[in-house]
């Protein structure tokens, strides 16, 4: 999957609304992210939802109507926090401002994929609403949230961790954050997983770097890497391979390799 088109003229805004800003704060200060902020590629903010609580105890949760275990995040502080970063309630069929997405990471959301990361990297502004406890009042989702995204078929206690993972997958695809070359043959680009990579020493604990990588023959290296990508995808993610075949993502060379490997042909490293 190619990265978003190059456009160094824009600054992408990322807001994370949370009860625990200390969780994503460490990530926002890490090297690549910090450099992107310094260069004006990103504008990141952490919004503490508790700052918008109404009572003196700064309460942000209450019991669930209808009964049940756990507490639910109150709608009033959430709405105030969202509106503090310019998100207004949707009206009628309105689906939010063009160029901005309000995202609620949730186990019940749509599975997050690399295609979603590429799509979101093309936005001008991303707002992440982090849930806690039993989640958030449904009216907040109906009025403010554009999409719910899930990291997988499991439940965690921290919307902050899920939001950070999504931000990490997205921001690195924004033009200028890292080199476009680094993105070309990563896992999921072109519907294949990444090939194995090696560095010094040439021999480590009896295991030698494959000879082809030492040959200096660029075309042989390219073919070896492609073969290894196909082998791994066929072994680890046959579902991804079938889906990509059906979508017509593969070149004739890749399709021939798939057919060869499925027929049991093997090749030494």
CSV table of C-alpha atoms in Angstrom, one decimal:
chain,number,residue,atom,x,y,z
A,1,UNK,CA,0.0,0.0,0.0
A,2,UNK,CA,1.7,3.3,-1.1
A,3,UNK,CA,2.0,6.2,1.3
A,4,UNK,CA,0.0,9.3,0.9
A,5,UNK,CA,1.2,11.6,-1.9
A,6,UNK,CA,4.0,14.0,-1.0
A,7,UNK,CA,2.8,17.4,0.2
A,8,UNK,CA,5.3,19.1,2.5
A,9,UNK,CA,3.1,22.2,2.7
A,10,UNK,CA,0.5,21.0,5.2
A,11,UNK,CA,0.6,20.5,9.0
A,12,UNK,CA,-1.5,17.6,10.3
A,13,UNK,CA,-3.2,18.2,13.7
A,14,UNK,CA,-3.5,15.3,16.1
A,15,UNK,CA,-5.6,15.7,19.3
A,16,UNK,CA,-5.8,13.0,21.9
A,17,UNK,CA,-8.6,13.4,24.5
A,18,UNK,CA,-8.0,11.4,27.6
A,19,UNK,CA,-8.4,11.0,31.3
A,20,UNK,CA,-4.7,10.0,31.5
A,21,UNK,CA,-2.5,12.2,29.3
A,22,UNK,CA,0.6,10.9,30.9
A,23,UNK,CA,0.2,7.6,29.0
A,24,UNK,CA,0.5,9.1,25.4
A,25,UNK,CA,2.7,12.0,26.5
A,26,UNK,CA,5.9,9.8,26.5
A,27,UNK,CA,5.1,8.6,23.0
A,28,UNK,CA,4.5,12.1,21.7
A,29,UNK,CA,7.9,13.2,23.0
A,30,UNK,CA,9.8,10.4,21.3
A,31,UNK,CA,12.4,11.2,18.6
A,32,UNK,CA,10.6,10.8,15.3
A,33,UNK,CA,7.4,12.3,16.5
A,34,UNK,CA,9.2,15.2,18.3
A,35,UNK,CA,11.2,15.9,15.1
A,36,UNK,CA,8.1,16.0,13.0
A,37,UNK,CA,6.5,18.5,15.4
A,38,UNK,CA,9.7,20.6,15.3
A,39,UNK,CA,9.6,20.6,11.5
A,40,UNK,CA,6.0,21.7,11.5
A,41,UNK,CA,4.7,18.5,9.9
A,42,UNK,CA,2.7,17.6,13.0
A,43,UNK,CA,0.8,19.7,15.6
A,44,UNK,CA,0.0,17.4,18.5
A,45,UNK,CA,-2.1,18.2,21.6
A,46,UNK,CA,-3.2,16.2,24.7
A,47,UNK,CA,-6.5,17.2,26.2
A,48,UNK,CA,-7.3,16.2,29.7
A,49,UNK,CA,-11.1,15.4,29.8
A,50,UNK,CA,-11.1,15.8,33.6
A,51,UNK,CA,-10.4,19.6,33.0
A,52,UNK,CA,-14.0,19.8,31.7
A,53,UNK,CA,-15.8,18.1,34.6
A,54,UNK,CA,-18.4,20.2,36.3
A,55,UNK,CA,-18.3,19.2,39.9
A,56,UNK,CA,-15.6,19.9,42.5
A,57,UNK,CA,-14.6,16.2,42.5
A,58,UNK,CA,-13.9,16.3,38.8
A,59,UNK,CA,-16.2,13.3,38.2
A,60,UNK,CA,-16.1,11.9,34.7
A,61,UNK,CA,-18.1,8.7,35.1
A,62,UNK,CA,-21.4,7.4,36.6
A,63,UNK,CA,-23.5,4.3,36.8
A,64,UNK,CA,-25.0,2.8,33.7
A,65,UNK,CA,-28.8,3.2,33.1
A,66,UNK,CA,-30.5,-0.2,33.1
A,67,UNK,CA,-27.9,-1.7,35.5
A,68,UNK,CA,-24.8,-3.7,35.0
A,69,UNK,CA,-21.2,-3.7,36.1
A,70,UNK,CA,-18.8,-0.8,35.8
A,71,UNK,CA,-19.1,2.9,35.2
A,72,UNK,CA,-19.7,4.9,32.0
A,73,UNK,CA,-17.9,8.1,31.0
A,74,UNK,CA,-20.3,11.1,31.4
A,75,UNK,CA,-21.4,12.9,28.2
A,76,UNK,CA,-21.0,16.5,29.4
A,77,UNK,CA,-17.2,16.5,30.0
A,78,UNK,CA,-16.7,14.6,26.8
A,79,UNK,CA,-18.7,17.0,24.8
A,80,UNK,CA,-16.9,20.0,26.3
A,81,UNK,CA,-13.5,18.4,25.6
A,82,UNK,CA,-14.4,17.7,22.0
A,83,UNK,CA,-15.8,21.2,21.4
A,84,UNK,CA,-12.6,22.7,22.9
A,85,UNK,CA,-10.7,21.3,19.9
A,86,UNK,CA,-13.3,22.5,17.4
A,87,UNK,CA,-15.5,19.4,17.1
A,88,UNK,CA,-19.2,20.4,16.9
A,89,UNK,CA,-22.2,18.0,17.1
A,90,UNK,CA,-23.3,16.5,13.8
A,91,UNK,CA,-26.6,17.7,12.5
A,92,UNK,CA,-28.9,15.6,10.2
A,93,UNK,CA,-26.8,13.7,7.7
A,94,UNK,CA,-23.7,15.7,8.4
A,95,UNK,CA,-20.7,13.4,8.9
A,96,UNK,CA,-18.1,15.9,10.2
A,97,UNK,CA,-15.8,18.5,8.7
A,98,UNK,CA,-14.0,17.5,5.5
A,99,UNK,CA,-10.4,16.7,6.2
A,100,UNK,CA,-11.0,15.8,9.8
A,101,UNK,CA,-11.9,12.5,11.5
A,102,UNK,CA,-13.0,11.9,15.1
A,103,UNK,CA,-12.0,8.4,16.1
A,104,UNK,CA,-13.1,6.3,19.0
A,105,UNK,CA,-10.8,3.3,19.5
A,106,UNK,CA,-13.1,0.5,20.6
A,107,UNK,CA,-13.1,-3.4,20.7
A,108,UNK,CA,-16.5,-3.2,18.9
A,109,UNK,CA,-15.2,-1.0,16.1
A,110,UNK,CA,-14.1,-1.8,12.6
A,111,UNK,CA,-10.8,-3.7,12.4
A,112,UNK,CA,-7.9,-1.2,11.9
A,113,UNK,CA,-5.8,-2.0,8.8
A,114,UNK,CA,-2.8,-0.5,7.0
A,115,UNK,CA,-5.3,0.8,4.4
A,116,UNK,CA,-7.0,2.8,7.2
A,117,UNK,CA,-3.6,4.1,8.2
A,118,UNK,CA,-2.9,5.4,4.7
A,119,UNK,CA,-6.4,6.9,4.5
A,120,UNK,CA,-6.0,8.7,7.8
A,121,UNK,CA,-2.6,10.0,6.9
A,122,UNK,CA,-4.2,12.0,4.2
A,123,UNK,CA,-6.4,13.9,6.7
A,124,UNK,CA,-5.6,17.4,7.9
A,125,UNK,CA,-6.8,16.8,11.5
A,126,UNK,CA,-7.4,13.7,13.6
A,127,UNK,CA,-9.2,13.7,17.0
A,128,UNK,CA,-8.9,10.6,19.2
A,129,UNK,CA,-11.4,10.1,22.0
A,130,UNK,CA,-10.0,7.6,24.6
A,131,UNK,CA,-12.5,5.6,26.5
A,132,UNK,CA,-12.1,4.1,30.0
A,133,UNK,CA,-14.2,2.0,32.4
A,134,UNK,CA,-17.3,0.6,30.4
A,135,UNK,CA,-16.8,3.1,27.6
A,136,UNK,CA,-18.7,6.3,26.8
A,137,UNK,CA,-22.3,7.3,26.6
A,138,UNK,CA,-23.7,6.3,23.1
A,139,UNK,CA,-24.9,9.9,22.5
A,140,UNK,CA,-21.3,11.1,22.3
A,141,UNK,CA,-20.6,8.5,19.6
A,142,UNK,CA,-23.8,9.4,17.7
A,143,UNK,CA,-23.2,13.2,17.9
A,144,UNK,CA,-19.4,13.6,17.6
A,145,UNK,CA,-17.6,10.4,16.5
A,146,UNK,CA,-17.0,9.6,12.8
A,147,UNK,CA,-15.6,6.1,13.2
A,148,UNK,CA,-14.8,3.4,15.8
A,149,UNK,CA,-11.7,1.4,15.1
A,150,UNK,CA,-10.6,-1.8,16.8
A,151,UNK,CA,-7.0,-3.2,17.1
A,152,UNK,CA,-8.3,-6.8,17.2
A,153,UNK,CA,-10.6,-9.3,18.8
A,154,UNK,CA,-9.6,-8.6,22.4
A,155,UNK,CA,-10.5,-6.1,25.1
A,156,UNK,CA,-8.1,-3.8,26.9
A,157,UNK,CA,-8.6,-1.3,29.7
A,158,UNK,CA,-6.9,1.6,28.0
A,159,UNK,CA,-8.2,3.6,25.1
A,160,UNK,CA,-5.0,5.6,25.4
A,161,UNK,CA,-2.9,2.6,24.3
A,162,UNK,CA,-5.1,1.9,21.4
A,163,UNK,CA,-5.1,5.5,20.2
A,164,UNK,CA,-1.3,5.6,20.5
A,165,UNK,CA,-1.0,2.5,18.3
A,166,UNK,CA,-3.2,4.0,15.7
A,167,UNK,CA,-1.4,7.4,15.8
A,168,UNK,CA,1.9,5.5,15.4
A,169,UNK,CA,0.7,3.6,12.3
A,170,UNK,CA,-0.6,6.8,10.8
A,171,UNK,CA,1.8,9.6,11.5
A,172,UNK,CA,4.8,7.8,10.0
A,173,UNK,CA,2.9,7.8,6.6
A,174,UNK,CA,2.5,11.5,6.6
A,175,UNK,CA,4.8,13.0,3.9
A,176,UNK,CA,8.1,14.2,5.3
A,177,UNK,CA,8.0,12.3,8.6
A,178,UNK,CA,10.2,9.4,7.3
A,179,UNK,CA,11.7,8.7,3.8
A,180,UNK,CA,9.2,7.4,1.2
A,181,UNK,CA,11.8,4.7,0.4
A,182,UNK,CA,11.5,3.2,3.9
A,183,UNK,CA,7.8,2.6,3.3
A,184,UNK,CA,8.0,0.9,-0.1
A,185,UNK,CA,8.5,-2.7,0.9
A,186,UNK,CA,7.1,-2.8,4.5
A,187,UNK,CA,4.6,-5.4,5.6
A,188,UNK,CA,1.3,-4.9,3.8
A,189,UNK,CA,2.7,-2.8,1.1
A,190,UNK,CA,1.5,-4.3,-2.2
A,191,UNK,CA,-0.4,-7.0,-0.2
A,192,UNK,CA,2.7,-8.8,1.0
A,193,UNK,CA,4.5,-9.1,4.3
A,194,UNK,CA,8.1,-7.8,4.7
A,195,UNK,CA,11.2,-9.9,3.7
A,196,UNK,CA,13.8,-10.9,6.3
A,197,UNK,CA,16.7,-8.5,6.9
A,198,UNK,CA,20.2,-8.9,8.2
A,199,UNK,CA,23.1,-6.8,9.4
A,200,UNK,CA,26.6,-7.4,10.8
A,201,UNK,CA,28.2,-9.7,11.7
A,202,UNK,CA,28.1,-12.0,8.7
A,203,UNK,CA,27.9,-15.1,10.9
A,204,UNK,CA,26.0,-15.0,14.2
A,205,UNK,CA,25.9,-18.1,16.4
A,206,UNK,CA,26.5,-20.3,13.5
A,207,UNK,CA,23.9,-18.7,11.3
A,208,UNK,CA,25.2,-17.0,8.1
A,209,UNK,CA,23.7,-14.2,6.2
A,210,UNK,CA,22.1,-15.6,2.9
A,211,UNK,CA,24.8,-15.5,0.1
A,212,UNK,CA,22.6,-13.6,-2.3
A,213,UNK,CA,22.6,-10.6,0.0
A,214,UNK,CA,26.4,-10.6,-0.1
A,215,UNK,CA,26.6,-10.9,-3.8
A,216,UNK,CA,26.1,-7.2,-4.8
A,217,UNK,CA,23.8,-8.4,-7.6
A,218,UNK,CA,20.8,-6.1,-7.3
A,219,UNK,CA,18.4,-8.0,-9.5
A,220,UNK,CA,19.1,-11.3,-7.7
A,221,UNK,CA,18.6,-9.6,-4.4
A,222,UNK,CA,15.3,-8.0,-5.6
A,223,UNK,CA,14.0,-11.4,-6.7
A,224,UNK,CA,15.1,-13.1,-3.5
A,225,UNK,CA,13.4,-10.5,-1.4
A,226,UNK,CA,10.2,-10.8,-3.4
A,227,UNK,CA,10.2,-14.6,-3.0
A,228,UNK,CA,10.7,-14.3,0.7
A,229,UNK,CA,7.8,-11.9,1.0
A,230,UNK,CA,5.6,-14.3,-0.9
A,231,UNK,CA,6.8,-17.2,1.2
A,232,UNK,CA,6.0,-15.5,4.4
A,233,UNK,CA,2.7,-14.2,3.4
A,234,UNK,CA,1.6,-17.6,2.1
A,235,UNK,CA,2.8,-19.2,5.4
A,236,UNK,CA,1.6,-16.6,7.9
A,237,UNK,CA,-1.2,-14.7,6.3
A,238,UNK,CA,-2.8,-16.8,3.5
A,239,UNK,CA,-6.0,-14.7,4.1
A,240,UNK,CA,-4.1,-11.5,3.1
A,241,UNK,CA,-2.6,-13.2,0.1
A,242,UNK,CA,-6.1,-14.5,-1.2
A,243,UNK,CA,-7.6,-11.1,-0.6
A,244,UNK,CA,-4.8,-9.3,-2.5
A,245,UNK,CA,-5.0,-11.8,-5.3
A,246,UNK,CA,-8.8,-11.1,-5.7
A,247,UNK,CA,-8.1,-7.4,-5.6
A,248,UNK,CA,-5.6,-7.7,-8.4
A,249,UNK,CA,-2.7,-6.2,-6.4
A,250,UNK,CA,0.0,-8.6,-7.6
A,251,UNK,CA,2.3,-8.3,-10.6
A,252,UNK,CA,2.6,-11.2,-13.0
A,253,UNK,CA,5.9,-12.1,-11.4
A,254,UNK,CA,4.4,-12.2,-8.0
A,255,UNK,CA,1.5,-14.4,-9.2
A,256,UNK,CA,3.9,-16.8,-10.8
A,257,UNK,CA,5.8,-17.1,-7.6
A,258,UNK,CA,2.6,-17.8,-5.6
A,259,UNK,CA,1.7,-20.5,-8.0
A,260,UNK,CA,5.2,-22.0,-7.9
A,261,UNK,CA,5.3,-22.0,-4.1
A,262,UNK,CA,1.8,-23.4,-3.8
A,263,UNK,CA,2.9,-26.3,-6.0
A,264,UNK,CA,5.6,-27.2,-3.5
A,265,UNK,CA,8.7,-25.8,-5.3
A,266,UNK,CA,11.5,-24.7,-3.0
A,267,UNK,CA,14.6,-22.7,-3.3
A,268,UNK,CA,17.7,-22.5,-1.1
A,269,UNK,CA,18.6,-19.3,0.7
